JSON list of C-alpha atoms in Angstrom, two decimals:
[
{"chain": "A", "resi": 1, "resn": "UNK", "atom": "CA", "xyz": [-79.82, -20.97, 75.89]},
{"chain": "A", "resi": 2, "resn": "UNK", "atom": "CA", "xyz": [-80.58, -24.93, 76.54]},
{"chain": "A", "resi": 3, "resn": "UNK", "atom": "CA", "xyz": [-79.32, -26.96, 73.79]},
{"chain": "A", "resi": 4, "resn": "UNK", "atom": "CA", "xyz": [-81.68, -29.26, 71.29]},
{"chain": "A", "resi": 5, "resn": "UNK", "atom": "CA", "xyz": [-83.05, -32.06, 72.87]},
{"chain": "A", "resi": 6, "resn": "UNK", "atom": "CA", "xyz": [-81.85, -35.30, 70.78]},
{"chain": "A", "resi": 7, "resn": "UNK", "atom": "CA", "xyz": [-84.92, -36.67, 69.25]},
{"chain": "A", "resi": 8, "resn": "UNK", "atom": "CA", "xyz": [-85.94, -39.95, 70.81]},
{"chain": "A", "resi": 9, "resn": "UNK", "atom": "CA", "xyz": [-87.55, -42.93, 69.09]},
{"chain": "A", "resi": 10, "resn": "UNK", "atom": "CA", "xyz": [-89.89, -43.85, 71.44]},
{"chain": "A", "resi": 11, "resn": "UNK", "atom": "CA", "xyz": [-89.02, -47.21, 71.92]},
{"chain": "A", "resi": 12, "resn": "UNK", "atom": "CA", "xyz": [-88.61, -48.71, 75.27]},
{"chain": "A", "resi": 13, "resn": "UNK", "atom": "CA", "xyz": [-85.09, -50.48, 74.24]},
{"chain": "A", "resi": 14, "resn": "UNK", "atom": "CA", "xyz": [-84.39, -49.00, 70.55]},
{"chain": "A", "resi": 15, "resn": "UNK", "atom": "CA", "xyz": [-81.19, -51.74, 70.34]},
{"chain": "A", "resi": 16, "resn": "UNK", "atom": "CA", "xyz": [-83.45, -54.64, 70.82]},
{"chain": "A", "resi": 17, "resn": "UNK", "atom": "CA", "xyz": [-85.67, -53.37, 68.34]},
{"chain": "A", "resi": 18, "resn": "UNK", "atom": "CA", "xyz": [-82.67, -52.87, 65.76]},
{"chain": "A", "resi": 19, "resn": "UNK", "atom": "CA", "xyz": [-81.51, -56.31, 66.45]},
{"chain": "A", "resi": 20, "resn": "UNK", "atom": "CA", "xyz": [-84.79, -57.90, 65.72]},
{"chain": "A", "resi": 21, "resn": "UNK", "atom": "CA", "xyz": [-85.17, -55.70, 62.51]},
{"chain": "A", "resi": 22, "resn": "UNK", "atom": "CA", "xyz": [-81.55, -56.90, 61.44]},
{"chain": "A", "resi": 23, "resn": "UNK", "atom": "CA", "xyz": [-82.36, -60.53, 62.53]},
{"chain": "A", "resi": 24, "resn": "UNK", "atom": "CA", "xyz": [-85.88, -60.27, 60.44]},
{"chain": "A", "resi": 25, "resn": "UNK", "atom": "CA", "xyz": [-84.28, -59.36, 57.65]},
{"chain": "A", "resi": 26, "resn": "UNK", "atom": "CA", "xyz": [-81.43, -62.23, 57.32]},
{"chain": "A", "resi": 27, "resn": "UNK", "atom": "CA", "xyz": [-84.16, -64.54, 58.35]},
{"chain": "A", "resi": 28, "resn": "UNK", "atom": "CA", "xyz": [-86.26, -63.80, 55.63]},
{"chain": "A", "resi": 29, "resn": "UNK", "atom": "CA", "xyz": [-83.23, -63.93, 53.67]},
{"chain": "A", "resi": 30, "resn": "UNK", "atom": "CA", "xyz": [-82.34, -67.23, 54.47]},
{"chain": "A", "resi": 31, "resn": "UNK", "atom": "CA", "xyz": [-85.72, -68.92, 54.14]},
{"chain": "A", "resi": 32, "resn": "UNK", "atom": "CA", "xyz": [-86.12, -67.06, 50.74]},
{"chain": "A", "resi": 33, "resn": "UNK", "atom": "CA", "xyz": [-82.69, -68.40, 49.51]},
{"chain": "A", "resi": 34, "resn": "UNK", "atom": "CA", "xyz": [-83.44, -72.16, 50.61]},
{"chain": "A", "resi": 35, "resn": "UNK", "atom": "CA", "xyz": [-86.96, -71.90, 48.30]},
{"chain": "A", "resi": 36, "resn": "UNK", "atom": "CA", "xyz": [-85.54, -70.22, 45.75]},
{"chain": "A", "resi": 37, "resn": "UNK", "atom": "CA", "xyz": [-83.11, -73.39, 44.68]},
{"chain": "A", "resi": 38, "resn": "UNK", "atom": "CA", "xyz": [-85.78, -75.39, 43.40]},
{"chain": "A", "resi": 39, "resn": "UNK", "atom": "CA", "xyz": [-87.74, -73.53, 41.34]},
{"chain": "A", "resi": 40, "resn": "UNK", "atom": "CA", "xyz": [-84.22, -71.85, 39.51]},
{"chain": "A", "resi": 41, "resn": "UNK", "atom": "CA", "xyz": [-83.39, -76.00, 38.90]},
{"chain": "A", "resi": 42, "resn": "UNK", "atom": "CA", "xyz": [-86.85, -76.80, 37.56]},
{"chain": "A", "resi": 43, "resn": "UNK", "atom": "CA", "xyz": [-87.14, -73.65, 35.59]},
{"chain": "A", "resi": 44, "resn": "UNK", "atom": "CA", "xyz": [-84.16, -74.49, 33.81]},
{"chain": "A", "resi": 45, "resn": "UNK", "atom": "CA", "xyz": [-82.18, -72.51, 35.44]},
{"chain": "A", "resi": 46, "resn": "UNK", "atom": "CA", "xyz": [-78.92, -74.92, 35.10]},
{"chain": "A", "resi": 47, "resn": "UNK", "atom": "CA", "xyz": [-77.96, -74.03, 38.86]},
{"chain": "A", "resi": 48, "resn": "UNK", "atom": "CA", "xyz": [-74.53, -76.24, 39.07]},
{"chain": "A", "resi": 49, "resn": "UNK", "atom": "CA", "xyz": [-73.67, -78.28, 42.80]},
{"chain": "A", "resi": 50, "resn": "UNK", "atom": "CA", "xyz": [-71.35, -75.31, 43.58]},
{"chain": "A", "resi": 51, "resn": "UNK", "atom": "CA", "xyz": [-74.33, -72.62, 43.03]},
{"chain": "A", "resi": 52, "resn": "UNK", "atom": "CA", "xyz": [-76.26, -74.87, 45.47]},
{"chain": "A", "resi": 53, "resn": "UNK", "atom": "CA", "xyz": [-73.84, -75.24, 48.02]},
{"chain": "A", "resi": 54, "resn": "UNK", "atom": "CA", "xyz": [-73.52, -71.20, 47.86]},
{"chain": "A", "resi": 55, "resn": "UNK", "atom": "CA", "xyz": [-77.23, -70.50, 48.32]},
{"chain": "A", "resi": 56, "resn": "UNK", "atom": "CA", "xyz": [-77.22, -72.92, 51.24]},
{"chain": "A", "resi": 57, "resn": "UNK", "atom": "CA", "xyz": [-73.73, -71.67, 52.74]},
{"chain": "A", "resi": 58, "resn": "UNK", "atom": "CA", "xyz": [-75.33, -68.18, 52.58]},
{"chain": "A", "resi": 59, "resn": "UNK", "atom": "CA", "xyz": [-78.67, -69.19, 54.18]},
{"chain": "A", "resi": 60, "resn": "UNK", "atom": "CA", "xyz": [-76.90, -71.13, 56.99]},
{"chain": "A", "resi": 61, "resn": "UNK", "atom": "CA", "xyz": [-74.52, -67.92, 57.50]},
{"chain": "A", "resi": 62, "resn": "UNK", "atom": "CA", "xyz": [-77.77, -65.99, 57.35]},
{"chain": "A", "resi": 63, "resn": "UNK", "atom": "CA", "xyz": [-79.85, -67.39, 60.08]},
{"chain": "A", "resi": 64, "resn": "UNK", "atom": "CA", "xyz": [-76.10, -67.74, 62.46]},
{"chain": "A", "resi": 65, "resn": "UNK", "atom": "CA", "xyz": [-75.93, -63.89, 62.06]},
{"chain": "A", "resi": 66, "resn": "UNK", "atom": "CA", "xyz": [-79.54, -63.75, 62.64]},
{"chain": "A", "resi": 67, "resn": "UNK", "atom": "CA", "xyz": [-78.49, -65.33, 65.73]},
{"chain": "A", "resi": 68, "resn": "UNK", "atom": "CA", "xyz": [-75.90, -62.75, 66.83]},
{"chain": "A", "resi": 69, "resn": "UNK", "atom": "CA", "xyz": [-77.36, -59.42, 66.35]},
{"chain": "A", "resi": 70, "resn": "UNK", "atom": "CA", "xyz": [-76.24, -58.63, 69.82]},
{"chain": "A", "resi": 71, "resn": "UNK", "atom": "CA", "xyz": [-72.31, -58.76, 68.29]},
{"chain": "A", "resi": 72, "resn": "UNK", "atom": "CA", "xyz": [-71.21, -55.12, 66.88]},
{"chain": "A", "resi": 73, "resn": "UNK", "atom": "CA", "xyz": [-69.75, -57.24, 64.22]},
{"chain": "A", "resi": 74, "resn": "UNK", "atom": "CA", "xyz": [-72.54, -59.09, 62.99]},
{"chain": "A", "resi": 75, "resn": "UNK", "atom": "CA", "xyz": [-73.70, -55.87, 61.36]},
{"chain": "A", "resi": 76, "resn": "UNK", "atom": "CA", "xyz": [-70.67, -56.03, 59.33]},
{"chain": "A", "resi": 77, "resn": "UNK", "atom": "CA", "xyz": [-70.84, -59.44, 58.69]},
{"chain": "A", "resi": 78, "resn": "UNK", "atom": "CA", "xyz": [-74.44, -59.52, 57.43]},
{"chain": "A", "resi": 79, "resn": "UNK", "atom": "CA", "xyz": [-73.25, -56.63, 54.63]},
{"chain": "A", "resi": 80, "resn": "UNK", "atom": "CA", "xyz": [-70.00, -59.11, 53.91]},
{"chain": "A", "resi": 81, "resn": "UNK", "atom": "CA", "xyz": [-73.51, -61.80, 53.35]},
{"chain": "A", "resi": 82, "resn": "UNK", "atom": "CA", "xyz": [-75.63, -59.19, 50.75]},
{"chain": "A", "resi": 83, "resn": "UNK", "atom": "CA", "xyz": [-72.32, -58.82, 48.63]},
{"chain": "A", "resi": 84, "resn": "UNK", "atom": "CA", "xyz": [-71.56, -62.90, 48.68]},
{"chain": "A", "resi": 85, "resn": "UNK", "atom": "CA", "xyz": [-75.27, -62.72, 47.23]},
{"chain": "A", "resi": 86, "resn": "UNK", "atom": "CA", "xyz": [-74.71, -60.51, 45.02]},
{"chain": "A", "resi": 87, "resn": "UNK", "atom": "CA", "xyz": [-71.78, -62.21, 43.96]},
{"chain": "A", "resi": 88, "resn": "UNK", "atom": "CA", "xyz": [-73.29, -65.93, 43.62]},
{"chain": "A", "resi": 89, "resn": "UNK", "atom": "CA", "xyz": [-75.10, -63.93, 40.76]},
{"chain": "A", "resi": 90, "resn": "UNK", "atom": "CA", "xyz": [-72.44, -65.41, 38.79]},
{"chain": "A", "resi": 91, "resn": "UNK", "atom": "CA", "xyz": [-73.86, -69.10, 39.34]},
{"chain": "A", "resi": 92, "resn": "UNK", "atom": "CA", "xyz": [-77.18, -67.84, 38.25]},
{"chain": "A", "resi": 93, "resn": "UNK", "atom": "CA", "xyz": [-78.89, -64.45, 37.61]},
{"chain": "A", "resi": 94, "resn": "UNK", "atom": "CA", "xyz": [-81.64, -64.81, 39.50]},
{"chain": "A", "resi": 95, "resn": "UNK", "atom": "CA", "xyz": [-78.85, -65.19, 42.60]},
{"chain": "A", "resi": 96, "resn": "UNK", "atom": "CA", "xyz": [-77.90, -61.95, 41.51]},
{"chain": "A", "resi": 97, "resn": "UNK", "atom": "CA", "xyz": [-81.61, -60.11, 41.65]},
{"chain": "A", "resi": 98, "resn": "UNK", "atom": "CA", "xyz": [-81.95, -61.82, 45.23]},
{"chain": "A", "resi": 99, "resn": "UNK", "atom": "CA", "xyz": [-79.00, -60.02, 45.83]},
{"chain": "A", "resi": 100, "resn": "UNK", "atom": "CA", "xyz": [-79.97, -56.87, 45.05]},
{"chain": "A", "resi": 101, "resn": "UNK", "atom": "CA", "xyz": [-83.04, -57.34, 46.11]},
{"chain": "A", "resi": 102, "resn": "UNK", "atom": "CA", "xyz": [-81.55, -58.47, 49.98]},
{"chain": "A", "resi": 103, "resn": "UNK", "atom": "CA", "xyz": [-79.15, -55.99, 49.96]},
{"chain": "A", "resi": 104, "resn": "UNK", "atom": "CA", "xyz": [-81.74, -52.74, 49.34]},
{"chain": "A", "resi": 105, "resn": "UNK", "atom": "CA", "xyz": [-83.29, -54.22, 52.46]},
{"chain": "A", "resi": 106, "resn": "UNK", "atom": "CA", "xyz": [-80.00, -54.42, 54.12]},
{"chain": "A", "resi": 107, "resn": "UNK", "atom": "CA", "xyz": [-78.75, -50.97, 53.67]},
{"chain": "A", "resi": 108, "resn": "UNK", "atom": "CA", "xyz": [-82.62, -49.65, 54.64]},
{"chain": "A", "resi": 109, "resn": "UNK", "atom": "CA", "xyz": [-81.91, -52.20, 58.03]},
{"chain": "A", "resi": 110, "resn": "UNK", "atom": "CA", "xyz": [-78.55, -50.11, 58.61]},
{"chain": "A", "resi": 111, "resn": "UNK", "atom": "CA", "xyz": [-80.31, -46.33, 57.74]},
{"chain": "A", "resi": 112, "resn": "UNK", "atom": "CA", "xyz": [-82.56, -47.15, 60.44]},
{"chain": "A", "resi": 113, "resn": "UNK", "atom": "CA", "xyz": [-80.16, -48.66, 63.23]},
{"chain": "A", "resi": 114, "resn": "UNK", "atom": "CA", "xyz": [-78.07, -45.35, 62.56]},
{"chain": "A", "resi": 115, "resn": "UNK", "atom": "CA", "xyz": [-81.35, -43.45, 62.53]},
{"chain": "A", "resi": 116, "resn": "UNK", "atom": "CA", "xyz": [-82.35, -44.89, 65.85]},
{"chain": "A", "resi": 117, "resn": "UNK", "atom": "CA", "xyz": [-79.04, -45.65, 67.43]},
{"chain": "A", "resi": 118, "resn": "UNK", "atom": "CA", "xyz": [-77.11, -42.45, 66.24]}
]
């Protein structure tokens, strides 16, 4: 009796294409976080200097992950990102929606590199 094949994705290098879905996502992430700062100030939002500094410490971190997919860890460290999101929240509510927001779209970015990758 042969054994189950494993089913294949049907992409020509499934890590590259995990990488650039990971990447994507902080990326998007990043630029999302960097226009978000303005309108939360003019909207009255009462975002202090250290809630700025946050959203642009986390979009900086963001687009250097972005950067090095390629790193086992990086994976890691762009789940350590969604809960600092999450967490800046505190600064400002809307911080926190992004957060959730960003980090449903994170944990979709890891179903799929285990779905692919195994």
């Amino acid at each position: 009796m042969t054994e189950p094949e494993t089913p294949r994705s049907g992409l020509r290098n499934p890590q590259a294409a995990v990488r650039g879905l990971g990447a994507g996502t902080l990326v998007l992430e990043a630029i999302v976080l960097l226009l978000a700062i303005q309108p939360i100030r003019v909207m009255g939002g009462h975002l202090s200097g250290w809630g700025v500094a946050s959203v642009i410490a986390l979009a900086v971190v963001a687009i250097l992950l972005a950067g090095l997919m390629r790193r086992s860890w990086a994976w890691n460290a762009g789940t350590a990102v969604q809960v600092l999101l999450l967490a800046s929240g505190l600064f400002h509510w809307s911080l926190a929606a992004l957060g959730l927001i960003f980090g449903a779209a994170w944990v979709y970015a890891l179903y799929v590199r285990r779905s692919i990758l195994g």
